mmCIF file of C-alpha atoms and ligand atoms in Angstrom:
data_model
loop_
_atom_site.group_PDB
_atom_site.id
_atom_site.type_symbol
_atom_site.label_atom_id
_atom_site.label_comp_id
_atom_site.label_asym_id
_atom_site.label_seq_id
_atom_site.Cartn_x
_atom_site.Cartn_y
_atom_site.Cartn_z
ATOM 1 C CA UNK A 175 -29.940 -2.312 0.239
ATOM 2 C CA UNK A 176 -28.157 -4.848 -1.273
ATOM 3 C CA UNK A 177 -25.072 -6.428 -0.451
ATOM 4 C CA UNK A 178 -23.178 -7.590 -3.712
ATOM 5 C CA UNK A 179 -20.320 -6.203 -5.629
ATOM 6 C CA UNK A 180 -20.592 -2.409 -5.549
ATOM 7 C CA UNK A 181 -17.207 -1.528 -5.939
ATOM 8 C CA UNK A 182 -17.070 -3.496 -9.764
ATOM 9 C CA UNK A 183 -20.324 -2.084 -10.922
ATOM 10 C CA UNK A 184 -19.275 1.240 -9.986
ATOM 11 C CA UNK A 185 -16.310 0.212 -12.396
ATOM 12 C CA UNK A 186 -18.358 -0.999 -14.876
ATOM 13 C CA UNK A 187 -20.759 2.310 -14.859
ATOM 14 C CA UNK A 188 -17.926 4.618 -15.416
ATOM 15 C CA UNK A 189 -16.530 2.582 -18.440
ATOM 16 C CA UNK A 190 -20.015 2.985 -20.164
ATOM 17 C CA UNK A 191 -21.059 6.191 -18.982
ATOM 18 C CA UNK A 192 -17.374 7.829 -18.358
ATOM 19 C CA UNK A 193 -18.557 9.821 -15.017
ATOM 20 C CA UNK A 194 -18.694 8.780 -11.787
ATOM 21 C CA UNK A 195 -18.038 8.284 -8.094
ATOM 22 C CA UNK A 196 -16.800 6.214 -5.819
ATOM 23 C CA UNK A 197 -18.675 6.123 -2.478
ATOM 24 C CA UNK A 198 -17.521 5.309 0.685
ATOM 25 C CA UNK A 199 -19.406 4.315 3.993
ATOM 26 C CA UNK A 200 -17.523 4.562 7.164
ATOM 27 C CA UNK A 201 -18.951 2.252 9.859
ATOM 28 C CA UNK A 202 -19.766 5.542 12.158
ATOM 29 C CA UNK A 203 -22.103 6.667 9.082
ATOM 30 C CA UNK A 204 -19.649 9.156 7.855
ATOM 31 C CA UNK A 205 -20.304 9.249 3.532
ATOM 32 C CA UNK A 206 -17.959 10.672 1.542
ATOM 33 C CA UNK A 207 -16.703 10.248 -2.332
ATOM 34 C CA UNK A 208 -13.539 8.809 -2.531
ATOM 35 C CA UNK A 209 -10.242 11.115 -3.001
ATOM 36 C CA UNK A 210 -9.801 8.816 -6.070
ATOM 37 C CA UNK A 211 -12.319 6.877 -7.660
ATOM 38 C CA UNK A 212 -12.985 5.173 -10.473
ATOM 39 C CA UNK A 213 -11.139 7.883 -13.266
ATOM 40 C CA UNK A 214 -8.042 7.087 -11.020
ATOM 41 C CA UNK A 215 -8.685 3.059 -11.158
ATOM 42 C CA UNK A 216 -8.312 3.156 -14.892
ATOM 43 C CA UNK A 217 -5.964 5.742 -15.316
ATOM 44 C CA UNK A 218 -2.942 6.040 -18.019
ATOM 45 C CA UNK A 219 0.618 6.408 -16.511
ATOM 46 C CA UNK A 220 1.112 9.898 -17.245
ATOM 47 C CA UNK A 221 -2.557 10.417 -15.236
ATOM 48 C CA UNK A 222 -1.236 8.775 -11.788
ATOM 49 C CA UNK A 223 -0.447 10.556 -8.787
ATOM 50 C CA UNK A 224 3.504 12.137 -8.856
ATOM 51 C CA UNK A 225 4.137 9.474 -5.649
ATOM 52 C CA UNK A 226 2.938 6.463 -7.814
ATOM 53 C CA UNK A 227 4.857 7.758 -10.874
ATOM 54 C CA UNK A 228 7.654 7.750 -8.647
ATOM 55 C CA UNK A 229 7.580 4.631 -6.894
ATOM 56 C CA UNK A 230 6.615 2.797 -10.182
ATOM 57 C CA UNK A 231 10.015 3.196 -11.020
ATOM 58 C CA UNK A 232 11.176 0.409 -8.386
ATOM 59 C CA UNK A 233 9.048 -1.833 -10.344
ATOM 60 C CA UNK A 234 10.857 -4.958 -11.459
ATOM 61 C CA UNK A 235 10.436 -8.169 -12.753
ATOM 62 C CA UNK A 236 7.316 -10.726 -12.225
ATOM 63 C CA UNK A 237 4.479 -8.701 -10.456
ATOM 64 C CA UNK A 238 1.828 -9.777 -8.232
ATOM 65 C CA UNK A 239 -0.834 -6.173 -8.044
ATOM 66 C CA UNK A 240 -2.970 -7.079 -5.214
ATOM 67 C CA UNK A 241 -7.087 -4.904 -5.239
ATOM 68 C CA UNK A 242 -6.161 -4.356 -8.908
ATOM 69 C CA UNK A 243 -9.130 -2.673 -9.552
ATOM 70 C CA UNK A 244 -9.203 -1.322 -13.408
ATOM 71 C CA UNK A 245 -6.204 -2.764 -14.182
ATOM 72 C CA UNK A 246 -4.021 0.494 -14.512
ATOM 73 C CA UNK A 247 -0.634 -1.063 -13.169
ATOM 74 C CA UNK A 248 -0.972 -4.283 -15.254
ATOM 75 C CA UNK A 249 -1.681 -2.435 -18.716
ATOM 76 C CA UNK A 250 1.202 0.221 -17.794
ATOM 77 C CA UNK A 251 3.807 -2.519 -16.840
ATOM 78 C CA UNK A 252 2.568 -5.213 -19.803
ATOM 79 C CA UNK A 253 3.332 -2.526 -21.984
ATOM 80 C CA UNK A 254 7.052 -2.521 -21.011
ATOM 81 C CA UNK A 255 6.931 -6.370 -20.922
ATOM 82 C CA UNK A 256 7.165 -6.959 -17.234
ATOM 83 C CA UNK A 257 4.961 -10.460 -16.418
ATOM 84 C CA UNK A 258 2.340 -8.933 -13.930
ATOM 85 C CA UNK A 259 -0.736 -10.990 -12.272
ATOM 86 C CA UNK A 260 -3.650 -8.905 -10.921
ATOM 87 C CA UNK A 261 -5.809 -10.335 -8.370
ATOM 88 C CA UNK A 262 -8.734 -8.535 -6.928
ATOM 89 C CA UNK A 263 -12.235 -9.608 -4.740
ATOM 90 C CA UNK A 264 -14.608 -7.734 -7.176
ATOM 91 C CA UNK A 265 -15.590 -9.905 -10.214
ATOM 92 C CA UNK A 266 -16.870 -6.961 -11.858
ATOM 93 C CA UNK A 267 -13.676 -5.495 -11.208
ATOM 94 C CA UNK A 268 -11.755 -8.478 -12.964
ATOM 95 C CA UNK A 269 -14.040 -8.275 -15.888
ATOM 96 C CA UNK A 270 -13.398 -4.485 -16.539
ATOM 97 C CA UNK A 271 -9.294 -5.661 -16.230
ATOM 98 C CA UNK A 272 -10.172 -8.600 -18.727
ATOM 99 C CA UNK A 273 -11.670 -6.040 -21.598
ATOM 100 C CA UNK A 274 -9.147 -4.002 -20.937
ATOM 101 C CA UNK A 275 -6.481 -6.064 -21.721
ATOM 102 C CA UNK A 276 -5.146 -7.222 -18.883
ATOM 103 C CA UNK A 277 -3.476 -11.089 -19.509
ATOM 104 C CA UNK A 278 -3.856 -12.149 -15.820
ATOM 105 C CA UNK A 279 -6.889 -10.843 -14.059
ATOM 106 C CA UNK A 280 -7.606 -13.275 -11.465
ATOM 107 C CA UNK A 281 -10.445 -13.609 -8.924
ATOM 108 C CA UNK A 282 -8.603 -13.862 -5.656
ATOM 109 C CA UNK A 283 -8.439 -11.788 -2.037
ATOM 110 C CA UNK A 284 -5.950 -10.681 -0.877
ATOM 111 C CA UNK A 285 -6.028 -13.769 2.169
ATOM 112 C CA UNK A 286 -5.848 -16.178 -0.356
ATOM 113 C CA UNK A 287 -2.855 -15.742 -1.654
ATOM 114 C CA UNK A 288 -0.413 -19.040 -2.532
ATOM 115 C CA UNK A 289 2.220 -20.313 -3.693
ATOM 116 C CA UNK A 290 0.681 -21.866 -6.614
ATOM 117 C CA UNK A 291 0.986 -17.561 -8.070
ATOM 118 C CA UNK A 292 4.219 -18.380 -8.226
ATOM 119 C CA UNK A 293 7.169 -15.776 -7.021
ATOM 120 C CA UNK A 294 7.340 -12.299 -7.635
ATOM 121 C CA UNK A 295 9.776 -9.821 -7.194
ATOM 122 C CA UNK A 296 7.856 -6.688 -7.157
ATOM 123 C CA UNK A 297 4.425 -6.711 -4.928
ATOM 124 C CA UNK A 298 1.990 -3.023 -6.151
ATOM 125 C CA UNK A 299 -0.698 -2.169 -3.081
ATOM 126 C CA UNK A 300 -1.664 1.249 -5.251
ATOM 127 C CA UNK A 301 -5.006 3.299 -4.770
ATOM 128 C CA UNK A 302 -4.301 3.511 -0.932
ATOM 129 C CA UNK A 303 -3.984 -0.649 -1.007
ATOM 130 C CA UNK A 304 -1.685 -0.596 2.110
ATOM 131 C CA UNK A 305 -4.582 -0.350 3.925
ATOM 132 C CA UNK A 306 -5.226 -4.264 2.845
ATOM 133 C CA UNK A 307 -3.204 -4.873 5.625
ATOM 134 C CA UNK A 308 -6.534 -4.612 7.550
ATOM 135 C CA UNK A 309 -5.447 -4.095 11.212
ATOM 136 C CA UNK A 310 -2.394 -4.106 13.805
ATOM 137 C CA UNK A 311 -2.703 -8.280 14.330
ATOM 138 C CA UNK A 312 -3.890 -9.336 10.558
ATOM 139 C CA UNK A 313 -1.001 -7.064 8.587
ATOM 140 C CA UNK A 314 1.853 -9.358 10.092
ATOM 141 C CA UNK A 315 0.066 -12.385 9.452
ATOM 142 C CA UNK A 316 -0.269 -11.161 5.378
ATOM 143 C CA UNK A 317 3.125 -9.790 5.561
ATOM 144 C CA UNK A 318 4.659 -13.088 6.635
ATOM 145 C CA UNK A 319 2.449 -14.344 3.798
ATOM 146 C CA UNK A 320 3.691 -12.023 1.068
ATOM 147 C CA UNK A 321 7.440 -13.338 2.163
ATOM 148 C CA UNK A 322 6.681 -16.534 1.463
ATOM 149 C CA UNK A 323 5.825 -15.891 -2.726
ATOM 150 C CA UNK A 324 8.442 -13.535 -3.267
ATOM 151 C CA UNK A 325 12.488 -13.520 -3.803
ATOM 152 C CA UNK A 326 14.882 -11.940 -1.324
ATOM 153 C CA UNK A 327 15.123 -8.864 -2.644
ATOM 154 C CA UNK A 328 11.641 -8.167 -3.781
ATOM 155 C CA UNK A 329 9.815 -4.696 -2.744
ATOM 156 C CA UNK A 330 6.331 -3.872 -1.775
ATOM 157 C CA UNK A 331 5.583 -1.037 -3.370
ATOM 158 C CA UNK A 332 2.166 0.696 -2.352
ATOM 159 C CA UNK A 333 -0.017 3.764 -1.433
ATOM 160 C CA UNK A 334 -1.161 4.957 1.698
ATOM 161 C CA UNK A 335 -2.872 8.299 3.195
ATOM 162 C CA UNK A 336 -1.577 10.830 6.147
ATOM 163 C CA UNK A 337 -4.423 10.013 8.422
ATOM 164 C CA UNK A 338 -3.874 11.770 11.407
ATOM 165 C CA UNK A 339 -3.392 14.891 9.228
ATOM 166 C CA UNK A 340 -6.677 16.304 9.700
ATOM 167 C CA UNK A 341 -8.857 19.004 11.971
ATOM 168 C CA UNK A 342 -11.760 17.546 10.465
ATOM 169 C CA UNK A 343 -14.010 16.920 14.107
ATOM 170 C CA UNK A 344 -15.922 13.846 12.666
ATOM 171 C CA UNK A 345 -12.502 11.914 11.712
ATOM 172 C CA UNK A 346 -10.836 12.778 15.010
ATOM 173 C CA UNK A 347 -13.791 11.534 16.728
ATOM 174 C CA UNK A 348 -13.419 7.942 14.698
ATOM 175 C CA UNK A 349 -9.902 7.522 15.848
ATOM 176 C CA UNK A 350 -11.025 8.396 19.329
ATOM 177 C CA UNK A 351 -14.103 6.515 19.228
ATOM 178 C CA UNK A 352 -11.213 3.479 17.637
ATOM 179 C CA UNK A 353 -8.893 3.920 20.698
ATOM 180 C CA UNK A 354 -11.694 3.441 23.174
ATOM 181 C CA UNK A 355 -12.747 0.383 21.644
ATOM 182 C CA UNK A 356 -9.253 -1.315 21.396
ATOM 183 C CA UNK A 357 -8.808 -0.996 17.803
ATOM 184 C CA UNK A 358 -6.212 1.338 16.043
ATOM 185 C CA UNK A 359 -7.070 4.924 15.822
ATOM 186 C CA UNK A 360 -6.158 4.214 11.467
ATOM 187 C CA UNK A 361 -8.132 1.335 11.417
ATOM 188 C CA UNK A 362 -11.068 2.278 9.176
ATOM 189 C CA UNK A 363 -14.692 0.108 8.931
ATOM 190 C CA UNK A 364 -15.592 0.764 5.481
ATOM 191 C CA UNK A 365 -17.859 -0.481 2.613
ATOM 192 C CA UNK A 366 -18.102 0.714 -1.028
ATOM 193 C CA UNK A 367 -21.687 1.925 -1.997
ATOM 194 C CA UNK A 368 -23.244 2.067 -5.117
ATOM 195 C CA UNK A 369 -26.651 2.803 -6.097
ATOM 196 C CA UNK A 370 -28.642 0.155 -4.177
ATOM 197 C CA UNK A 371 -25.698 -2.238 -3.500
ATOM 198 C CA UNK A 372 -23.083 -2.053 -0.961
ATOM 199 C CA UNK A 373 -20.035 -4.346 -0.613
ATOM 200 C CA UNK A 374 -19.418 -6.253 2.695
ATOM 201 C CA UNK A 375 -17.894 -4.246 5.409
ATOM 202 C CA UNK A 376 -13.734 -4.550 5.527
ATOM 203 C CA UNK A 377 -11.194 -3.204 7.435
ATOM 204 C CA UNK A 378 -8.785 -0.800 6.344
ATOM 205 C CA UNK A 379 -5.481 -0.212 8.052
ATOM 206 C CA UNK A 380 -4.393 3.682 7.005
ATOM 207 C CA UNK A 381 -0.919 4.210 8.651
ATOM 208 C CA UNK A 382 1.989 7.323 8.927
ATOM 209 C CA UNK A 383 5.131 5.263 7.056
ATOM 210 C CA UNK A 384 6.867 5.248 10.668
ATOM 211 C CA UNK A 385 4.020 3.346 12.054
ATOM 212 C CA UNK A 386 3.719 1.262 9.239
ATOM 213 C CA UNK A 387 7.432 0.429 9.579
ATOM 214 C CA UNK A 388 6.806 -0.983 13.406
ATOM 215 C CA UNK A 389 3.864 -3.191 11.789
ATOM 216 C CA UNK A 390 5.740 -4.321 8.190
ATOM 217 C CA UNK A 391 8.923 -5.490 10.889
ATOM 218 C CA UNK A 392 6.661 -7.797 12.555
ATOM 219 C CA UNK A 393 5.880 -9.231 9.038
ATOM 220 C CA UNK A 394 9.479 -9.267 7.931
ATOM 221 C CA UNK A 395 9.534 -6.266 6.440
ATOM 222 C CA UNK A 396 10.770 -2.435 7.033
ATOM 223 C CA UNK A 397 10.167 0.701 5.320
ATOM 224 C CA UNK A 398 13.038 1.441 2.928
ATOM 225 C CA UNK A 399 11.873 4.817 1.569
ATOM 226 C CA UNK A 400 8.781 7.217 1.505
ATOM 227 C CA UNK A 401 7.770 9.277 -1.502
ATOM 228 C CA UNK A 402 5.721 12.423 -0.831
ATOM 229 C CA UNK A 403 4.494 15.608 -1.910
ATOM 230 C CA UNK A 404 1.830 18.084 -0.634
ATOM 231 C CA UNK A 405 -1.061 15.917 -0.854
ATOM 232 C CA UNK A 406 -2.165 13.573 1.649
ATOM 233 C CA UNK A 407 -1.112 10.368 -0.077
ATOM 234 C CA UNK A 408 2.437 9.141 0.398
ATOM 235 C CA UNK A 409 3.910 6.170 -1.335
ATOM 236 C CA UNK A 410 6.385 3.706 0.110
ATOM 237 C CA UNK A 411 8.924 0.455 -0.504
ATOM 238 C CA UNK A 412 8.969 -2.107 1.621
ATOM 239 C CA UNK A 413 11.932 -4.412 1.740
ATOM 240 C CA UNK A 414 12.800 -7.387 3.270
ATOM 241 C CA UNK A 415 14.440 -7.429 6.621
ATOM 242 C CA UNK A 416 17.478 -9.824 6.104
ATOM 243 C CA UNK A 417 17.874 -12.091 7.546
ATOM 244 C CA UNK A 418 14.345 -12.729 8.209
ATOM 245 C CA UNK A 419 14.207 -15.188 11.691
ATOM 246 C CA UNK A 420 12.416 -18.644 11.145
ATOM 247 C CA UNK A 421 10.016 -17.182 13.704
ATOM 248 C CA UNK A 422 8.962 -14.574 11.135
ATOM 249 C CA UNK A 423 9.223 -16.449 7.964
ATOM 250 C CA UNK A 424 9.730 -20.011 6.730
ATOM 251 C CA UNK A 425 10.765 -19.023 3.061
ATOM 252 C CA UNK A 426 13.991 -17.731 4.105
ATOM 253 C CA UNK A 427 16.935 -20.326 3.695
ATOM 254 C CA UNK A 428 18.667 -20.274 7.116
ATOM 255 C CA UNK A 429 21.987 -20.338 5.202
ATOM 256 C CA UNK A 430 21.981 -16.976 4.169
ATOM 257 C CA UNK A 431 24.350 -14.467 5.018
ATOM 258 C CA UNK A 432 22.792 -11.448 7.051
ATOM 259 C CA UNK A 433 23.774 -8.163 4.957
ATOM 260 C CA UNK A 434 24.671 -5.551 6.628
ATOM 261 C CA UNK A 435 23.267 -2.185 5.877
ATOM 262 C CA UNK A 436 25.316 1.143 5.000
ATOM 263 C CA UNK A 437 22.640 3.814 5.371
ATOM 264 C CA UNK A 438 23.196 7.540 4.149
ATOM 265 C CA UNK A 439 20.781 10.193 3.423
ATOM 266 C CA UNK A 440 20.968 13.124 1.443
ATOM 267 C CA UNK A 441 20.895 15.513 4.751
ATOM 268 C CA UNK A 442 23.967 13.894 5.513
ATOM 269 C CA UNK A 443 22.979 11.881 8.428
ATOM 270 C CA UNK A 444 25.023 8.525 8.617
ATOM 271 C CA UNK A 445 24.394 6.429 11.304
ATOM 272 C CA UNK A 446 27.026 4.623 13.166
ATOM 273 C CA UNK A 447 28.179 1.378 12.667
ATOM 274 C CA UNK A 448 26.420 -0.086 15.941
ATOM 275 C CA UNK A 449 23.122 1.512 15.112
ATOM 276 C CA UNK A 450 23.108 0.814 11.561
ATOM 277 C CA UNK A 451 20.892 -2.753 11.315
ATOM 278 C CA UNK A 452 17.993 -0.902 14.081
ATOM 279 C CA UNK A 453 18.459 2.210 12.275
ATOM 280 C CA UNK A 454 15.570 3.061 8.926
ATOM 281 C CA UNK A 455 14.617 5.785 7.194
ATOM 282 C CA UNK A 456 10.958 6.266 8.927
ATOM 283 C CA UNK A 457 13.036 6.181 12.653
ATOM 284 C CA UNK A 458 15.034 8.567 11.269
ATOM 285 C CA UNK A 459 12.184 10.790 10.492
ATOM 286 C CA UNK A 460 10.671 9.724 14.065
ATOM 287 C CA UNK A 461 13.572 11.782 15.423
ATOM 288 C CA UNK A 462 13.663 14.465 13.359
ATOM 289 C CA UNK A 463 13.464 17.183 16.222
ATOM 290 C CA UNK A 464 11.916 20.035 14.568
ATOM 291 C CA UNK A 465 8.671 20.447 12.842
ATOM 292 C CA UNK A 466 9.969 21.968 10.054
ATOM 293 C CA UNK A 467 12.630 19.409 9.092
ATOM 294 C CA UNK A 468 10.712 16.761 9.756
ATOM 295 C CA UNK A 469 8.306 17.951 6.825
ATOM 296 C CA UNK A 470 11.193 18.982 4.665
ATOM 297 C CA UNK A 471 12.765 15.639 5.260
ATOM 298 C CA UNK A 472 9.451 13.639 4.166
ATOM 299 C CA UNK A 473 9.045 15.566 1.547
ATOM 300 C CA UNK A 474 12.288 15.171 0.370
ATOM 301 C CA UNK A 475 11.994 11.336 0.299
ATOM 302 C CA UNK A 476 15.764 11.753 1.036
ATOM 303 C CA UNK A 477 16.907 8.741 1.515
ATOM 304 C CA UNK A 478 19.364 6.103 -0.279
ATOM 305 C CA UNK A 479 19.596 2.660 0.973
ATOM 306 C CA UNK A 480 22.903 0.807 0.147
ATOM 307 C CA UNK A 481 23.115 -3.002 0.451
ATOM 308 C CA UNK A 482 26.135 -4.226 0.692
ATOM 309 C CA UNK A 483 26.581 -7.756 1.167
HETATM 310 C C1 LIG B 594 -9.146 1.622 -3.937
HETATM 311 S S1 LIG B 594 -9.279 0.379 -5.179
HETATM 312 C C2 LIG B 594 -7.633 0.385 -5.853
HETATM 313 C C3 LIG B 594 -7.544 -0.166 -7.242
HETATM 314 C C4 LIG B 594 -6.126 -0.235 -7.852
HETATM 315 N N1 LIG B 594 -5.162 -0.803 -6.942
HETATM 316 C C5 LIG B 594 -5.648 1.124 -8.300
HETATM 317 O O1 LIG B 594 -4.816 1.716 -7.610
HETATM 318 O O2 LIG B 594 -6.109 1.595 -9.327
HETATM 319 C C6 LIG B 594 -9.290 -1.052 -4.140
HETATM 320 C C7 LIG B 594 -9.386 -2.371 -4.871
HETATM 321 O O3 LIG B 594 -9.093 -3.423 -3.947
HETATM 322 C C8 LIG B 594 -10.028 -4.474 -4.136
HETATM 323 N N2 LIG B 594 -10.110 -5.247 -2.887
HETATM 324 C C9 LIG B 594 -10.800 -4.944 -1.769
HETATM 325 N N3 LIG B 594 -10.631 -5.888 -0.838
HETATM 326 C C10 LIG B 594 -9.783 -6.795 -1.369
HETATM 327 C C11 LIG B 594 -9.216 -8.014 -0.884
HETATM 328 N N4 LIG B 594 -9.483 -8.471 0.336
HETATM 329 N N5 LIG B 594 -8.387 -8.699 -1.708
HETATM 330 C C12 LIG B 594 -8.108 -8.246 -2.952
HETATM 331 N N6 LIG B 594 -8.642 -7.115 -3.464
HETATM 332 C C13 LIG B 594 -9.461 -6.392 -2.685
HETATM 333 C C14 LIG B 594 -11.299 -3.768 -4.527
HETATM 334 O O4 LIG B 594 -12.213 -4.643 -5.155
HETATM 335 C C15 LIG B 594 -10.745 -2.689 -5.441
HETATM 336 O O5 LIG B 594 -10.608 -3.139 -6.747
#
């Protein structure tokens, strides 16, 4: 075996040949073919998973879409004139966006991010991209990063999976076989395979929203609201924290004014004034008490955020 770009000539077969899979290695051994794939990568809008449809409609202004893959978001938000640059590791992968049609399909990872991209004001992690974040110590460290080229109010917008949602023996054995070695139980070792290539192993970092929301505050960032539906995917916002400390981020101006958050959701729940700046949607969820409303209330995606400044 090969390793080389497996992920973009996986791409590349299903443009010519319109069928195929995307295979995924888990460091334990574990094969499977991916929940998406490459029909998904190259998908038309009205094709895209309900959460992603949903989220999508946060989108605003310039756009940075970070493991663009095919180039779905880019075409879809070009279309309604929105500037977007797609960067991905797979050159294959940013030739496929290229003949496509994509205007900016760039060859850069997702650590090499600058400010020479410019500022955006709407960061997509789609196709499960949250897990970019890699682990517990690197997501900070690329959160902190993805502060520094965007504006105040921009969102992350991205996909993740309900890990920990499973009876399946061999997956609760990986996030045992994680704890006892120090990493995160949703901290996945994976490569893409195809034919007799695989790509380099990477980390994946696949996280419930309230978990994700204890990791995005070290990076600046907090969990403003969760879309979901049956399926195992959720989609989520991220916003920024404001005021941001220096500690956290250098792009803030220290002049700003802190805003202060009135938070209400649609089950009525308002907290008080004290707890209002600790208080966010995914704790909220955290203390749903029952079983039952805590799965109504993600599946709800109940939630309305009001800034007022
Ligand atoms: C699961 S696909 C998602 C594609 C696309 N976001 C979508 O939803 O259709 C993951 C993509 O991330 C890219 N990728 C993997 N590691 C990356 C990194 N470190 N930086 C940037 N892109 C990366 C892969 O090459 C691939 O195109």
């Amino acid at each position: 075996m090969q390793i080389g770009d497996a992920f973009g000539e996986m791409l590349r077969a299903f443009v010519r040949d319109g069928e195929g899979l995307e295979i995924v290695e888990r460091d334990d051994g574990f094969l499977t073919a991916s929940q998406l794939g490459p029909s998904h990568y190259l998908a038309p809008f009205r094709k895209w998973l309900p959460v992603e449809r949903r989220a999508a409609r946060l989108v605003r202004g310039r756009v940075l879409d970070i493991g663009a893959g095919g180039g779905r978001v880019a075409l879809h938000f070009q279309e309604r004139r929105l500037d977007v640059v797609s960067i991905d590791v797979s050159p294959g992968a940013v030739e496929v966006m290229r003949e496509r049609g994509v205007r900016d399909a760039r060859l850069l990872g997702i650590d090499e991010i600058g400010p020479e991209l410019g500022v955006f004001d709407t960061i997509v992690l789609f196709g499960n991209n949250i897990g970019l974040l890699g682990g517990p110590r690197k997501a900070p460290r690329l959160l902190r990063k993805l502060q520094s080229v965007t504006r105040p109010d921009a969102r992350i917008l991205g996909t993740s999976t309900f890990l920990y949602d499973t009876t399946d023996r061999s997956h609760l054995a990986y996030h045992e076989r994680n704890r006892s070695r120090g990493r995160h139980p949703g901290q996945l070792r994976l490569r893409i395979r195809h034919r007799d290539l695989a790509t380099p192993w990477f980390d994946y970092l696949l996280l419930p929203p309230e978990e994700l929301d204890d990791i995005a505050a070290q990076g600046g960032w907090r969990v403003a609201r969760v879309f979901r539906d049956d399926g195992p995917i959720y989609a989520v916002s991220l916003e920024k924290i404001w005021p941001v400390s220096s500690a956290t981020s250098g792009d803030v101006s220290s002049g700003s004014k802190p805003r202060r958050w009135a938070i209400s959701s649609l089950d009525g729940r308002v907290p008080s004034k004290n707890s209002a700046r600790n208080w966010s949607p995914v704790s909220a969820l955290r203390h749903q008490s029952s079983p039952t409303s805590r799965r109504r209330y993600e599946r709800s995606c109940a939630l309305r955020i009001h800034a007022r400044r």
